[in-house]
Amino acid sequence: MVSKNTICLWYDGTALDAAKFYAQTFPDSSVGAVHRAPGDYPDGKQGDVLTVEFTVMGIPCLGLNGGPAFKHSEAFSFQVATEDQAETDRLWNAVVGNGGQESACGWCKDKWGLSWQITPRALIAAITDPDQAAAKRAFEAMMEMSKIDIAVIEAARRG
């Protein structure tokens, strides 16, 4: 890969499937080189897909088919800034609707267990409003949501 710093994500034999899904779902995303194992390894055989180079929204990643030993956790997530409700809905629904699961406050997991924050820019503006009361109302509204509803956030912000 060209980048000096690349995010390495561990998968249990599904790195290529995940990379293809991300490339189809998120803008400025693509699948690059697919590298096959030159020999047998603990969780695969010679010729199996070992690593996949891919880009998610311009961020270089490497999917490693390392086996079931390590799982993704919420300690790492991609935060996706969305422009409007339509983009928020499209990305949220793609992740959750493809075997993923909802979580709280704009977070969801894809079917591989990777966490995503689908975060409208309007939410960030609302919870960082210089008017502390407006920011608190927006924050409290967000705390009740799974997928972010911009109209509800804006209404809470206005009071």
PDB file of N, CA and C in Angstrom, residues 1-7 53 55 58-61:
ATOM      1  N   MET A   1       0.835  -1.181   0.000  1.00  0.00           N
ATOM      2  CA  MET A   1       0.000   0.000   0.000  1.00  0.00           C
ATOM      3  C   MET A   1       0.882   1.247   0.000  1.00  0.00           C
ATOM      4  N   VAL A   2       0.347   2.323  -0.510  1.00  0.00           N
ATOM      5  CA  VAL A   2       1.095   3.566  -0.618  1.00  0.00           C
ATOM      6  C   VAL A   2       1.211   4.275   0.723  1.00  0.00           C
ATOM      7  N   SER A   3       0.178   4.203   1.537  1.00  0.00           N
ATOM      8  CA  SER A   3       0.141   4.927   2.797  1.00  0.00           C
ATOM      9  C   SER A   3       1.144   4.358   3.792  1.00  0.00           C
ATOM     10  N   LYS A   4       1.746   5.246   4.571  1.00  0.00           N
ATOM     11  CA  LYS A   4       2.671   4.821   5.615  1.00  0.00           C
ATOM     12  C   LYS A   4       1.922   4.265   6.829  1.00  0.00           C
ATOM     13  N   ASN A   5       0.689   4.704   7.016  1.00  0.00           N
ATOM     14  CA  ASN A   5      -0.126   4.251   8.140  1.00  0.00           C
ATOM     15  C   ASN A   5      -1.421   3.665   7.585  1.00  0.00           C
ATOM     16  N   THR A   6      -1.651   2.406   7.846  1.00  0.00           N
ATOM     17  CA  THR A   6      -2.821   1.701   7.341  1.00  0.00           C
ATOM     18  C   THR A   6      -3.537   1.034   8.505  1.00  0.00           C
ATOM     19  N   ILE A   7      -4.857   1.116   8.514  1.00  0.00           N
ATOM     20  CA  ILE A   7      -5.653   0.436   9.534  1.00  0.00           C
ATOM     21  C   ILE A   7      -5.750  -1.034   9.151  1.00  0.00           C
ATOM     22  N   GLU A  53      -6.305  -5.416   0.478  1.00  0.00           N
ATOM     23  CA  GLU A  53      -6.096  -3.983   0.579  1.00  0.00           C
ATOM     24  C   GLU A  53      -7.373  -3.298   0.114  1.00  0.00           C
ATOM     25  N   THR A  55      -9.903   0.597   0.639  1.00  0.00           N
ATOM     26  CA  THR A  55     -10.022   1.966   1.116  1.00  0.00           C
ATOM     27  C   THR A  55     -11.463   2.196   1.528  1.00  0.00           C
ATOM     28  N   GLY A  58     -11.631   7.002   1.701  1.00  0.00           N
ATOM     29  CA  GLY A  58     -10.297   7.575   1.570  1.00  0.00           C
ATOM     30  C   GLY A  58      -9.275   7.074   2.574  1.00  0.00           C
ATOM     31  N   ILE A  59      -9.674   6.229   3.516  1.00  0.00           N
ATOM     32  CA  ILE A  59      -8.763   5.725   4.547  1.00  0.00           C
ATOM     33  C   ILE A  59      -8.240   4.350   4.129  1.00  0.00           C
ATOM     34  N   PRO A  60      -6.925   4.195   4.009  1.00  0.00           N
ATOM     35  CA  PRO A  60      -6.384   2.892   3.619  1.00  0.00           C
ATOM     36  C   PRO A  60      -6.523   1.866   4.739  1.00  0.00           C
ATOM     37  N   CYS A  61      -6.977   0.684   4.346  1.00  0.00           N
ATOM     38  CA  CYS A  61      -7.189  -0.404   5.301  1.00  0.00           C
ATOM     39  C   CYS A  61      -6.611  -1.695   4.731  1.00  0.00           C
TER      40      CYS A  61
END
